[in-house]
PDB file of C-alpha atoms in Angstrom:
ATOM      1  CA  UNK K   1      14.401  20.610  23.594  1.00 44.00           C
ATOM      2  CA  UNK K   2      12.492  18.076  21.422  1.00 44.00           C
ATOM      3  CA  UNK K   3      12.258  19.178  17.825  1.00 48.00           C
ATOM      4  CA  UNK K   4       9.534  17.770  15.406  1.00 47.00           C
ATOM      5  CA  UNK K   5      11.130  15.173  12.744  1.00 44.00           C
ATOM      6  CA  UNK K   6      11.220  16.394   9.256  1.00 51.00           C
ATOM      7  CA  UNK K   7       9.075  14.396   6.553  1.00 47.00           C
ATOM      8  CA  UNK K   8      12.164  12.762   5.201  1.00 50.00           C
ATOM      9  CA  UNK K   9      13.278  11.634   8.618  1.00 50.00           C
ATOM     10  CA  UNK K  10       9.834  10.405   9.619  1.00 47.00           C
ATOM     11  CA  UNK K  11       9.832   8.419   6.355  1.00 50.00           C
ATOM     12  CA  UNK K  12      12.841   6.662   7.362  1.00 53.00           C
ATOM     13  CA  UNK K  13      11.797   5.939  10.966  1.00 46.00           C
ATOM     14  CA  UNK K  14       8.531   4.495   9.586  1.00 50.00           C
ATOM     15  CA  UNK K  15      10.380   2.121   7.075  1.00 53.00           C
ATOM     16  CA  UNK K  16      12.712   1.113   9.909  1.00 50.00           C
ATOM     17  CA  UNK K  17       9.765   0.665  12.322  1.00 53.00           C
ATOM     18  CA  UNK K  18       7.990  -1.372   9.535  1.00 50.00           C
ATOM     19  CA  UNK K  19      10.868  -3.707   9.083  1.00 50.00           C
ATOM     20  CA  UNK K  20      11.086  -4.239  12.849  1.00 48.00           C
ATOM     21  CA  UNK K  21       7.370  -4.853  13.450  1.00 51.00           C
ATOM     22  CA  UNK K  22       7.236  -7.131  10.340  1.00 47.00           C
ATOM     23  CA  UNK K  23      10.390  -9.144  11.717  1.00 48.00           C
ATOM     24  CA  UNK K  24       8.869  -9.390  15.128  1.00 49.00           C
ATOM     25  CA  UNK K  25       5.300 -10.510  13.787  1.00 47.00           C
ATOM     26  CA  UNK K  26       7.095 -12.969  11.582  1.00 42.00           C
ATOM     27  CA  UNK K  27       9.325 -14.569  14.288  1.00 47.00           C
ATOM     28  CA  UNK K  28       6.147 -14.448  16.741  1.00 49.00           C
ATOM     29  CA  UNK K  29       3.918 -16.477  14.249  1.00 43.00           C
ATOM     30  CA  UNK K  30       6.736 -19.072  13.771  1.00 42.00           C
ATOM     31  CA  UNK K  31       7.248 -19.485  17.569  1.00 44.00           C
ATOM     32  CA  UNK K  32       3.644 -19.707  18.353  1.00 43.00           C
ATOM     33  CA  UNK K  33       3.287 -22.523  15.743  1.00 42.00           C
ATOM     34  CA  UNK K  34       6.182 -24.346  17.511  1.00 40.00           C
ATOM     35  CA  UNK K  35       4.905 -23.909  20.879  1.00 44.00           C
ATOM     36  CA  UNK K  36       1.421 -24.899  20.079  1.00 44.00           C
ATOM     37  CA  UNK K  37       1.839 -27.288  17.332  1.00 43.00           C
ATOM     38  CA  UNK K  38      -0.649 -25.281  15.324  1.00 43.00           C
ATOM     39  CA  UNK K  39      -0.638 -23.792  11.973  1.00 54.00           C
ATOM     40  CA  UNK K  40      -0.195 -19.979  12.644  1.00 62.00           C
ATOM     41  CA  UNK K  41       1.057 -18.575   9.176  1.00 72.00           C
ATOM     42  CA  UNK K  42       3.977 -16.150   9.580  1.00 83.00           C
ATOM     43  CA  UNK K  43       2.201 -14.440   6.543  1.00 86.00           C
ATOM     44  CA  UNK K  44      -0.717 -12.171   5.770  1.00 90.00           C
ATOM     45  CA  UNK K  45      -2.409 -14.419   3.110  1.00 90.00           C
ATOM     46  CA  UNK K  46      -4.976 -12.789   0.974  1.00 92.00           C
ATOM     47  CA  UNK K  47      -7.068 -15.064  -1.363  1.00 93.00           C
ATOM     48  CA  UNK K  48      -8.980 -13.070  -3.778  1.00 94.00           C
ATOM     49  CA  UNK K  49     -11.040 -13.573  -6.718  1.00 94.00           C
ATOM     50  CA  UNK K  50     -10.283 -11.044  -9.635  1.00 93.00           C
ATOM     51  CA  UNK K  51     -14.014 -10.348 -10.288  1.00 94.00           C
ATOM     52  CA  UNK K  52     -14.636  -9.492  -6.671  1.00 94.00           C
ATOM     53  CA  UNK K  53     -11.208  -7.943  -5.749  1.00 93.00           C
ATOM     54  CA  UNK K  54     -12.383  -5.153  -3.590  1.00 90.00           C
ATOM     55  CA  UNK K  55     -15.267  -7.270  -1.728  1.00 91.00           C
ATOM     56  CA  UNK K  56     -12.647 -10.132  -1.019  1.00 94.00           C
ATOM     57  CA  UNK K  57      -9.940  -7.737   0.057  1.00 92.00           C
ATOM     58  CA  UNK K  58     -12.183  -5.840   2.404  1.00 88.00           C
ATOM     59  CA  UNK K  59     -13.656  -9.013   4.047  1.00 90.00           C
ATOM     60  CA  UNK K  60     -10.156 -10.666   4.645  1.00 91.00           C
ATOM     61  CA  UNK K  61      -8.408  -7.557   5.832  1.00 90.00           C
ATOM     62  CA  UNK K  62     -11.323  -6.613   8.168  1.00 86.00           C
ATOM     63  CA  UNK K  63     -11.189 -10.248   9.611  1.00 86.00           C
ATOM     64  CA  UNK K  64      -7.423 -10.535   9.845  1.00 85.00           C
ATOM     65  CA  UNK K  65      -6.586  -7.230  11.724  1.00 82.00           C
ATOM     66  CA  UNK K  66      -4.074  -9.167  13.933  1.00 84.00           C
ATOM     67  CA  UNK K  67      -1.944 -10.096  10.777  1.00 89.00           C
ATOM     68  CA  UNK K  68      -1.527  -6.814   9.042  1.00 88.00           C
ATOM     69  CA  UNK K  69       2.035  -6.474  10.129  1.00 86.00           C
ATOM     70  CA  UNK K  70       3.149  -9.780   8.704  1.00 89.00           C
ATOM     71  CA  UNK K  71       4.776 -10.171   5.157  1.00 88.00           C
ATOM     72  CA  UNK K  72       2.077 -10.098   2.414  1.00 90.00           C
ATOM     73  CA  UNK K  73       1.356 -13.114   0.323  1.00 90.00           C
ATOM     74  CA  UNK K  74      -1.432 -12.899  -2.575  1.00 92.00           C
ATOM     75  CA  UNK K  75      -3.163 -15.726  -4.232  1.00 91.00           C
ATOM     76  CA  UNK K  76      -5.672 -15.215  -7.101  1.00 93.00           C
ATOM     77  CA  UNK K  77      -8.579 -18.019  -6.681  1.00 92.00           C
ATOM     78  CA  UNK K  78      -8.370 -20.580  -9.320  1.00 90.00           C
ATOM     79  CA  UNK K  79      -4.796 -19.650 -10.472  1.00 87.00           C
ATOM     80  CA  UNK K  80      -1.573 -21.471  -9.814  1.00 75.00           C
ATOM     81  CA  UNK K  81       1.668 -19.912  -8.724  1.00 64.00           C
ATOM     82  CA  UNK K  82       3.798 -18.949  -5.787  1.00 61.00           C
ATOM     83  CA  UNK K  83       3.686 -15.170  -4.927  1.00 59.00           C
ATOM     84  CA  UNK K  84       7.382 -14.191  -5.166  1.00 63.00           C
ATOM     85  CA  UNK K  85       6.502 -10.570  -5.678  1.00 67.00           C
ATOM     86  CA  UNK K  86       4.981 -10.429  -9.038  1.00 83.00           C
ATOM     87  CA  UNK K  87       1.620 -11.497  -8.069  1.00 88.00           C
ATOM     88  CA  UNK K  88       1.816  -9.082  -5.124  1.00 88.00           C
ATOM     89  CA  UNK K  89       2.528  -6.334  -7.368  1.00 87.00           C
ATOM     90  CA  UNK K  90      -0.209  -7.138  -9.739  1.00 91.00           C
ATOM     91  CA  UNK K  91      -2.730  -7.296  -6.863  1.00 93.00           C
ATOM     92  CA  UNK K  92      -1.678  -3.751  -5.752  1.00 92.00           C
ATOM     93  CA  UNK K  93      -1.903  -2.442  -9.182  1.00 92.00           C
ATOM     94  CA  UNK K  94      -5.451  -3.814  -9.949  1.00 93.00           C
ATOM     95  CA  UNK K  95      -7.091  -2.896  -6.719  1.00 92.00           C
ATOM     96  CA  UNK K  96      -5.500   0.594  -6.591  1.00 91.00           C
ATOM     97  CA  UNK K  97      -6.753   1.260 -10.087  1.00 91.00           C
ATOM     98  CA  UNK K  98     -10.236   0.212  -9.172  1.00 91.00           C
ATOM     99  CA  UNK K  99     -10.490   2.126  -5.968  1.00 89.00           C
ATOM    100  CA  UNK K 100      -9.317   5.368  -7.724  1.00 90.00           C
ATOM    101  CA  UNK K 101     -11.356   4.858 -10.792  1.00 89.00           C
ATOM    102  CA  UNK K 102     -13.561   7.966 -11.111  1.00 82.00           C
ATOM    103  CA  UNK K 103     -16.432   5.832 -12.007  1.00 84.00           C
ATOM    104  CA  UNK K 104     -16.066   4.308  -8.482  1.00 85.00           C
ATOM    105  CA  UNK K 105     -16.705   7.821  -7.111  1.00 89.00           C
ATOM    106  CA  UNK K 106     -14.319   7.716  -4.100  1.00 92.00           C
ATOM    107  CA  UNK K 107     -11.865  10.273  -5.507  1.00 94.00           C
ATOM    108  CA  UNK K 108     -11.892  13.260  -7.750  1.00 92.00           C
ATOM    109  CA  UNK K 109      -9.037  14.067 -10.116  1.00 92.00           C
ATOM    110  CA  UNK K 110      -7.719  17.499 -10.400  1.00 92.00           C
ATOM    111  CA  UNK K 111      -7.365  18.478 -14.093  1.00 91.00           C
ATOM    112  CA  UNK K 112      -4.120  20.383 -13.842  1.00 93.00           C
ATOM    113  CA  UNK K 113      -1.930  18.343 -11.195  1.00 94.00           C
ATOM    114  CA  UNK K 114      -3.604  14.974 -12.375  1.00 93.00           C
ATOM    115  CA  UNK K 115      -3.556  14.321  -8.573  1.00 94.00           C
ATOM    116  CA  UNK K 116      -6.532  12.493  -6.760  1.00 94.00           C
ATOM    117  CA  UNK K 117      -8.421  13.953  -3.667  1.00 96.00           C
ATOM    118  CA  UNK K 118     -11.077  12.467  -1.560  1.00 95.00           C
ATOM    119  CA  UNK K 119     -14.615  12.904  -2.962  1.00 94.00           C
ATOM    120  CA  UNK K 120     -16.700  14.645  -0.399  1.00 93.00           C
ATOM    121  CA  UNK K 121     -19.981  13.379  -2.014  1.00 91.00           C
ATOM    122  CA  UNK K 122     -18.763   9.738  -2.159  1.00 89.00           C
ATOM    123  CA  UNK K 123     -21.473   7.296  -1.509  1.00 82.00           C
ATOM    124  CA  UNK K 124     -19.115   4.508  -0.441  1.00 78.00           C
ATOM    125  CA  UNK K 125     -18.736   3.585   3.152  1.00 79.00           C
ATOM    126  CA  UNK K 126     -15.962   4.391   5.471  1.00 86.00           C
ATOM    127  CA  UNK K 127     -14.802   0.914   5.150  1.00 87.00           C
ATOM    128  CA  UNK K 128     -13.711   1.382   1.514  1.00 88.00           C
ATOM    129  CA  UNK K 129     -11.662   4.518   2.611  1.00 92.00           C
ATOM    130  CA  UNK K 130     -10.097   2.334   5.596  1.00 92.00           C
ATOM    131  CA  UNK K 131      -9.235  -0.249   2.995  1.00 89.00           C
ATOM    132  CA  UNK K 132      -7.229   2.205   0.750  1.00 90.00           C
ATOM    133  CA  UNK K 133      -5.552   3.191   3.906  1.00 92.00           C
ATOM    134  CA  UNK K 134      -4.698  -0.302   4.893  1.00 91.00           C
ATOM    135  CA  UNK K 135      -3.445  -0.996   1.494  1.00 90.00           C
ATOM    136  CA  UNK K 136      -1.032   2.172   1.568  1.00 89.00           C
ATOM    137  CA  UNK K 137       0.200   0.879   5.038  1.00 89.00           C
ATOM    138  CA  UNK K 138       0.708  -2.780   3.731  1.00 90.00           C
ATOM    139  CA  UNK K 139       2.469  -1.504   0.658  1.00 88.00           C
ATOM    140  CA  UNK K 140       5.054   0.411   2.742  1.00 83.00           C
ATOM    141  CA  UNK K 141       5.517  -2.641   5.107  1.00 80.00           C
ATOM    142  CA  UNK K 142       6.291  -4.937   1.959  1.00 83.00           C
ATOM    143  CA  UNK K 143       8.287  -2.204   0.147  1.00 82.00           C
ATOM    144  CA  UNK K 144       5.932  -2.071  -2.730  1.00 85.00           C
ATOM    145  CA  UNK K 145       5.686   1.435  -4.710  1.00 85.00           C
ATOM    146  CA  UNK K 146       2.118   2.331  -5.389  1.00 85.00           C
ATOM    147  CA  UNK K 147       0.999   4.196  -8.486  1.00 84.00           C
ATOM    148  CA  UNK K 148      -1.046   6.592  -6.068  1.00 85.00           C
ATOM    149  CA  UNK K 149      -1.192  10.117  -7.260  1.00 89.00           C
ATOM    150  CA  UNK K 150      -2.252  11.847  -3.794  1.00 93.00           C
ATOM    151  CA  UNK K 151      -0.981  15.580  -3.420  1.00 94.00           C
ATOM    152  CA  UNK K 152       1.590  16.374  -0.861  1.00 94.00           C
ATOM    153  CA  UNK K 153      -1.002  17.783   1.624  1.00 96.00           C
ATOM    154  CA  UNK K 154      -2.376  14.223   2.145  1.00 94.00           C
ATOM    155  CA  UNK K 155       0.725  13.035   3.644  1.00 91.00           C
ATOM    156  CA  UNK K 156       1.093  16.061   5.815  1.00 94.00           C
ATOM    157  CA  UNK K 157      -2.205  15.389   7.087  1.00 95.00           C
ATOM    158  CA  UNK K 158      -1.322  11.647   7.726  1.00 91.00           C
ATOM    159  CA  UNK K 159       1.491  13.007   9.827  1.00 89.00           C
ATOM    160  CA  UNK K 160      -0.966  15.423  11.801  1.00 91.00           C
ATOM    161  CA  UNK K 161       0.835  18.507  10.459  1.00 94.00           C
ATOM    162  CA  UNK K 162      -1.429  21.681  10.157  1.00 94.00           C
ATOM    163  CA  UNK K 163      -2.290  22.576   6.596  1.00 96.00           C
ATOM    164  CA  UNK K 164      -3.160  26.020   5.060  1.00 97.00           C
ATOM    165  CA  UNK K 165      -3.650  28.101   2.051  1.00 98.00           C
ATOM    166  CA  UNK K 166       0.057  27.296   0.652  1.00 97.00           C
ATOM    167  CA  UNK K 167      -0.962  23.427   0.547  1.00 97.00           C
ATOM    168  CA  UNK K 168      -4.193  24.562  -1.370  1.00 97.00           C
ATOM    169  CA  UNK K 169      -1.857  26.396  -3.817  1.00 97.00           C
ATOM    170  CA  UNK K 170       0.022  23.008  -4.512  1.00 96.00           C
ATOM    171  CA  UNK K 171      -2.810  20.630  -4.440  1.00 96.00           C
ATOM    172  CA  UNK K 172      -5.522  22.914  -6.295  1.00 97.00           C
ATOM    173  CA  UNK K 173      -3.670  25.582  -8.335  1.00 96.00           C
ATOM    174  CA  UNK K 174      -6.658  26.705 -10.264  1.00 96.00           C
ATOM    175  CA  UNK K 175      -8.818  27.250  -7.293  1.00 96.00           C
ATOM    176  CA  UNK K 176      -6.083  28.740  -5.270  1.00 97.00           C
ATOM    177  CA  UNK K 177      -5.249  31.204  -8.089  1.00 97.00           C
ATOM    178  CA  UNK K 178      -8.770  32.666  -7.911  1.00 97.00           C
ATOM    179  CA  UNK K 179      -8.487  33.085  -4.230  1.00 98.00           C
ATOM    180  CA  UNK K 180      -5.091  34.704  -4.765  1.00 98.00           C
ATOM    181  CA  UNK K 181      -6.652  37.271  -7.063  1.00 97.00           C
ATOM    182  CA  UNK K 182      -9.189  38.061  -4.383  1.00 98.00           C
ATOM    183  CA  UNK K 183      -6.350  38.805  -1.928  1.00 98.00           C
ATOM    184  CA  UNK K 184      -4.764  41.107  -4.477  1.00 97.00           C
ATOM    185  CA  UNK K 185      -7.698  42.785  -5.690  1.00 96.00           C
ATOM    186  CA  UNK K 186      -7.105  46.573  -5.481  1.00 96.00           C
ATOM    187  CA  UNK K 187     -10.842  47.727  -5.512  1.00 96.00           C
ATOM    188  CA  UNK K 188     -13.558  47.129  -2.952  1.00 97.00           C
ATOM    189  CA  UNK K 189     -13.911  43.386  -2.400  1.00 97.00           C
ATOM    190  CA  UNK K 190     -17.734  43.955  -1.508  1.00 97.00           C
ATOM    191  CA  UNK K 191     -18.425  44.533  -5.232  1.00 96.00           C
ATOM    192  CA  UNK K 192     -17.714  40.862  -5.755  1.00 96.00           C
ATOM    193  CA  UNK K 193     -20.659  39.989  -3.437  1.00 96.00           C
ATOM    194  CA  UNK K 194     -19.088  37.252  -1.804  1.00 97.00           C
ATOM    195  CA  UNK K 195     -20.151  35.838   1.446  1.00 98.00           C
ATOM    196  CA  UNK K 196     -18.436  33.277   4.098  1.00 98.00           C
ATOM    197  CA  UNK K 197     -20.030  30.424   2.174  1.00 97.00           C
ATOM    198  CA  UNK K 198     -19.540  28.377  -0.967  1.00 95.00           C
ATOM    199  CA  UNK K 199     -21.604  26.462  -3.380  1.00 93.00           C
ATOM    200  CA  UNK K 200     -20.772  23.016  -4.820  1.00 91.00           C
ATOM    201  CA  UNK K 201     -22.482  20.435  -6.891  1.00 89.00           C
ATOM    202  CA  UNK K 202     -23.788  17.213  -5.362  1.00 87.00           C
ATOM    203  CA  UNK K 203     -24.694  14.875  -8.363  1.00 84.00           C
ATOM    204  CA  UNK K 204     -26.672  17.761 -10.061  1.00 85.00           C
ATOM    205  CA  UNK K 205     -28.060  19.474  -6.908  1.00 90.00           C
ATOM    206  CA  UNK K 206     -26.665  22.716  -5.795  1.00 93.00           C
ATOM    207  CA  UNK K 207     -25.553  22.799  -2.028  1.00 93.00           C
ATOM    208  CA  UNK K 208     -24.229  25.535   0.020  1.00 96.00           C
ATOM    209  CA  UNK K 209     -21.492  25.040   2.777  1.00 96.00           C
ATOM    210  CA  UNK K 210     -21.047  27.868   5.284  1.00 98.00           C
ATOM    211  CA  UNK K 211     -17.505  28.608   6.283  1.00 98.00           C
ATOM    212  CA  UNK K 212     -18.574  29.743   9.668  1.00 97.00           C
ATOM    213  CA  UNK K 213     -21.947  29.626  11.575  1.00 97.00           C
ATOM    214  CA  UNK K 214     -24.249  31.771   9.701  1.00 97.00           C
ATOM    215  CA  UNK K 215     -21.619  32.490   7.044  1.00 97.00           C
ATOM    216  CA  UNK K 216     -23.961  32.893   4.414  1.00 96.00           C
ATOM    217  CA  UNK K 217     -24.856  36.142   5.871  1.00 97.00           C
ATOM    218  CA  UNK K 218     -21.563  37.397   6.446  1.00 98.00           C
ATOM    219  CA  UNK K 219     -20.276  39.864   3.680  1.00 98.00           C
ATOM    220  CA  UNK K 220     -16.560  39.360   2.637  1.00 98.00           C
ATOM    221  CA  UNK K 221     -14.686  42.653   2.657  1.00 98.00           C
ATOM    222  CA  UNK K 222     -11.207  43.773   2.310  1.00 98.00           C
ATOM    223  CA  UNK K 223     -10.639  43.704   6.037  1.00 98.00           C
ATOM    224  CA  UNK K 224     -11.800  40.148   6.313  1.00 98.00           C
ATOM    225  CA  UNK K 225     -10.775  38.624   2.984  1.00 98.00           C
ATOM    226  CA  UNK K 226      -7.728  36.798   4.460  1.00 98.00           C
ATOM    227  CA  UNK K 227      -9.585  35.052   6.989  1.00 98.00           C
ATOM    228  CA  UNK K 228     -12.186  34.120   4.260  1.00 98.00           C
ATOM    229  CA  UNK K 229      -9.435  32.479   2.185  1.00 98.00           C
ATOM    230  CA  UNK K 230      -8.014  30.735   5.030  1.00 98.00           C
ATOM    231  CA  UNK K 231     -11.205  29.483   6.053  1.00 98.00           C
ATOM    232  CA  UNK K 232     -11.826  28.367   2.411  1.00 98.00           C
ATOM    233  CA  UNK K 233      -8.610  26.420   2.291  1.00 98.00           C
ATOM    234  CA  UNK K 234      -9.567  24.700   5.586  1.00 98.00           C
ATOM    235  CA  UNK K 235     -12.883  23.722   4.519  1.00 98.00           C
ATOM    236  CA  UNK K 236     -11.489  22.057   1.105  1.00 97.00           C
ATOM    237  CA  UNK K 237      -8.537  20.292   2.832  1.00 98.00           C
ATOM    238  CA  UNK K 238     -10.063  19.349   6.004  1.00 97.00           C
ATOM    239  CA  UNK K 239     -13.852  19.853   6.810  1.00 97.00           C
ATOM    240  CA  UNK K 240     -15.298  18.705   3.478  1.00 96.00           C
ATOM    241  CA  UNK K 241     -13.491  15.396   3.523  1.00 96.00           C
ATOM    242  CA  UNK K 242     -13.204  14.713   7.266  1.00 96.00           C
ATOM    243  CA  UNK K 243     -15.145  11.594   7.304  1.00 95.00           C
ATOM    244  CA  UNK K 244     -13.334  10.136   4.366  1.00 96.00           C
ATOM    245  CA  UNK K 245      -9.981  11.199   5.804  1.00 97.00           C
ATOM    246  CA  UNK K 246     -10.532   9.917   9.076  1.00 96.00           C
ATOM    247  CA  UNK K 247     -11.376   6.490   7.613  1.00 95.00           C
ATOM    248  CA  UNK K 248      -8.215   6.311   5.469  1.00 95.00           C
ATOM    249  CA  UNK K 249      -5.905   7.474   8.351  1.00 95.00           C
ATOM    250  CA  UNK K 250      -7.351   4.740  10.445  1.00 93.00           C
ATOM    251  CA  UNK K 251      -6.392   2.237   7.867  1.00 92.00           C
ATOM    252  CA  UNK K 252      -2.988   3.597   7.589  1.00 91.00           C
ATOM    253  CA  UNK K 253      -2.324   3.622  11.406  1.00 89.00           C
ATOM    254  CA  UNK K 254      -3.935  -0.090  11.664  1.00 88.00           C
ATOM    255  CA  UNK K 255      -0.779  -1.135  10.008  1.00 89.00           C
ATOM    256  CA  UNK K 256       1.722   1.374  10.624  1.00 82.00           C
ATOM    257  CA  UNK K 257       1.076   2.160  14.223  1.00 73.00           C
ATOM    258  CA  UNK K 258       4.017   1.066  16.393  1.00 57.00           C
ATOM    259  CA  UNK K 259       6.247   1.759  19.413  1.00 42.00           C
ATOM    260  CA  UNK K 260       8.839   3.937  17.372  1.00 41.00           C
ATOM    261  CA  UNK K 261       8.298   7.868  17.236  1.00 39.00           C
ATOM    262  CA  UNK K 262       5.421   7.611  14.848  1.00 48.00           C
ATOM    263  CA  UNK K 263       5.191   9.347  11.548  1.00 50.00           C
ATOM    264  CA  UNK K 264       1.372   8.638  11.590  1.00 52.00           C
ATOM    265  CA  UNK K 265       0.129   9.168  15.093  1.00 51.00           C
TER     266      UNK K 265
END
């Protein structure tokens, strides 16, 4: 009987798979250069300007999708120096800092855990979220440790594992605490005047999201409150950020997809 891999095992498989694919890409590029007498670089070379770091990275990664599994070399335009690892590390540090900056509007930071989560109201296109996914994948391939504070649930979602209220407790403890109090409420829940909907702020405007069709008209009771909590967790972790996470996942898979048992299918 086939058993699913544990997260730690999946990480090991991914690392081995990355090393194998990177080696294959490197050797393939060298072989093609010798065979055709052309200049097929065995590296993924990014030439970026510091003042246009995100724009340059987006453009070059999008146009070089066939090279994503090659070892990375980074050059800052106008600066001398060979990338022996230090430039690469600085590149990742700078671009991750910019992309996760709250002013950029792509992520929100939980006040208690200090972890980042996808901003459901982000104005940025899917390409920016895909870029972050590519950067995560490229960092894994190149054994670079990123200072990215994503909650554990993000990695579960990358591995296509189901998520539930227990994941919400870890990622958003303050929100989950309120929902847990609802589950433990000893009185009549109808007195709280809740429905299967929630309100959220969208740049100063109040919006309503229904947790099921016609949810704004469905009262939360003692009998259905467990379903309400489960649907609330599913909305926060899945539905509300589906577009952003799909792009992010696609970026990771573009780099980490391979023939081995895939941690990120």
